[in-house]
Amino acid sequence: MSWRRLRVLIQHLPPESATWTALRNGLTPLELAEQADKGEPEKGRWSQQEQLLALVADRLARVEWVLWCVNTESKSKRPDAPEPMRRPGAEPRKKKAQLTEGSANRLFELLQGGAA
């Protein structure tokens, strides 16, 4: 077996394998902290089981949010809808643009026929 073949086999082992666990256990605290700062779960490999678990977590968060909204007074501020767990290969959701006071005034002027 070539060294390249061995490297490819190790790289494609599941994250919970004994080999990856031993490699993680061999890291110094500084190396471990550095990897935690650079962590990007959406670039990792997920099995079908992990995808299904993420789906269940998303749906449970959604049910919790709906329950929270139903049990709050209608005049009080309701929480924002939960964001789904980031999946491998998926970009993060973009935030909706907030209407600022300046842009609201400009919109009002345009609606009143103040377009220049």
Tab-separated table of C-alpha atoms in Angstrom:
chain	number	residue	atom	x	y	z
A	1	MET	CA	0.000	0.000	0.000
A	2	SER	CA	1.344	3.430	-0.891
A	3	TRP	CA	1.578	6.337	1.577
A	4	ARG	CA	-0.890	8.269	-0.549
A	5	ARG	CA	-3.442	5.448	-0.355
A	6	LEU	CA	-3.005	5.265	3.439
A	7	ARG	CA	-3.514	9.033	3.752
A	8	VAL	CA	-6.700	8.874	1.659
A	9	LEU	CA	-8.054	5.994	3.743
A	10	ILE	CA	-7.387	7.867	7.002
A	11	GLN	CA	-8.920	11.091	5.696
A	12	HIS	CA	-12.140	9.317	4.807
A	13	LEU	CA	-12.618	7.613	8.158
A	14	PRO	CA	-15.640	8.802	10.152
A	15	PRO	CA	-14.851	11.563	12.691
A	16	GLU	CA	-15.700	9.282	15.622
A	17	SER	CA	-13.244	6.562	14.551
A	18	ALA	CA	-10.464	5.447	16.901
A	19	THR	CA	-7.813	6.852	14.528
A	20	TRP	CA	-9.272	10.370	14.454
A	21	THR	CA	-9.879	10.238	18.196
A	22	ALA	CA	-6.233	9.329	18.790
A	23	LEU	CA	-5.090	12.145	16.474
A	24	ARG	CA	-7.304	14.669	18.305
A	25	ASN	CA	-6.097	13.425	21.681
A	26	GLY	CA	-2.508	14.020	20.550
A	27	LEU	CA	-3.095	17.735	19.911
A	28	THR	CA	-1.753	20.318	22.324
A	29	PRO	CA	-4.273	22.671	23.983
A	30	LEU	CA	-3.020	25.507	21.770
A	31	GLU	CA	-3.516	23.474	18.567
A	32	LEU	CA	-6.950	22.393	19.758
A	33	ALA	CA	-7.993	26.006	20.496
A	34	GLU	CA	-6.676	27.100	17.091
A	35	GLN	CA	-8.742	24.446	15.323
A	36	ALA	CA	-11.830	25.381	17.356
A	37	ASP	CA	-11.490	29.012	16.235
A	38	LYS	CA	-11.210	27.960	12.591
A	39	GLY	CA	-14.020	25.421	12.837
A	40	GLU	CA	-16.404	25.378	9.890
A	41	PRO	CA	-18.927	22.553	10.378
A	42	GLU	CA	-20.542	23.239	7.026
A	43	LYS	CA	-17.353	22.081	5.292
A	44	GLY	CA	-17.242	18.750	7.111
A	45	ARG	CA	-18.554	15.434	5.851
A	46	TRP	CA	-21.918	14.480	7.277
A	47	SER	CA	-23.450	11.036	7.089
A	48	GLN	CA	-27.125	10.491	6.347
A	49	GLN	CA	-27.673	9.906	10.055
A	50	GLU	CA	-26.161	13.298	10.911
A	51	GLN	CA	-28.278	14.993	8.231
A	52	LEU	CA	-31.433	13.428	9.690
A	53	LEU	CA	-30.433	14.416	13.225
A	54	ALA	CA	-29.905	18.023	12.089
A	55	LEU	CA	-33.346	17.953	10.450
A	56	VAL	CA	-34.924	16.719	13.693
A	57	ALA	CA	-33.104	19.432	15.669
A	58	ASP	CA	-34.354	22.098	13.235
A	59	ARG	CA	-37.927	20.890	13.412
A	60	LEU	CA	-37.830	20.695	17.208
A	61	ALA	CA	-36.506	24.263	17.372
A	62	ARG	CA	-39.335	25.337	15.048
A	63	VAL	CA	-41.972	23.635	17.253
A	64	GLU	CA	-40.463	25.313	20.331
A	65	TRP	CA	-40.601	28.689	18.556
A	66	VAL	CA	-44.233	28.202	17.504
A	67	LEU	CA	-45.153	27.203	21.052
A	68	TRP	CA	-43.393	30.299	22.369
A	69	CYS	CA	-45.257	32.537	19.878
A	70	VAL	CA	-48.641	31.000	20.671
A	71	ASN	CA	-48.205	31.477	24.411
A	72	THR	CA	-47.099	35.123	24.346
A	73	GLU	CA	-49.409	38.098	24.352
A	74	SER	CA	-50.169	39.438	20.900
A	75	LYS	CA	-48.828	42.927	21.692
A	76	SER	CA	-45.517	41.748	23.067
A	77	LYS	CA	-42.506	41.237	20.848
A	78	ARG	CA	-42.214	37.698	19.602
A	79	PRO	CA	-38.804	36.050	19.141
A	80	ASP	CA	-37.259	35.654	15.704
A	81	ALA	CA	-37.729	32.331	13.961
A	82	PRO	CA	-34.880	29.901	14.645
A	83	GLU	CA	-32.188	29.509	12.010
A	84	PRO	CA	-31.658	25.984	10.717
A	85	MET	CA	-28.445	24.201	11.585
A	86	ARG	CA	-25.805	24.828	8.951
A	87	ARG	CA	-25.300	21.877	6.621
A	88	PRO	CA	-22.167	20.935	4.681
A	89	GLY	CA	-21.940	22.889	1.451
A	90	ALA	CA	-24.704	25.329	2.434
A	91	GLU	CA	-24.056	29.031	2.719
A	92	PRO	CA	-25.253	30.809	5.856
A	93	ARG	CA	-28.621	32.520	5.550
A	94	LYS	CA	-28.467	36.206	4.752
A	95	LYS	CA	-30.081	38.530	7.248
A	96	LYS	CA	-33.041	40.582	6.051
A	97	ALA	CA	-32.278	44.255	5.602
A	98	GLN	CA	-33.619	46.380	8.440
A	99	LEU	CA	-35.542	49.557	7.666
A	100	THR	CA	-33.669	52.442	9.271
A	101	GLU	CA	-35.208	55.801	10.148
A	102	GLY	CA	-33.382	57.530	7.294
A	103	SER	CA	-34.503	55.007	4.690
A	104	ALA	CA	-38.065	55.110	6.081
A	105	ASN	CA	-38.113	58.909	5.695
A	106	ARG	CA	-36.759	58.642	2.152
A	107	LEU	CA	-39.413	56.054	1.283
A	108	PHE	CA	-42.109	58.300	2.720
A	109	GLU	CA	-40.844	61.214	0.602
A	110	LEU	CA	-40.901	59.065	-2.532
A	111	LEU	CA	-44.441	57.895	-1.811
A	112	GLN	CA	-45.566	61.496	-1.343
A	113	GLY	CA	-44.341	62.399	-4.834
A	114	GLY	CA	-40.977	63.787	-3.784
A	115	ALA	CA	-38.968	61.825	-6.353
A	116	ALA	CA	-36.278	64.022	-7.839
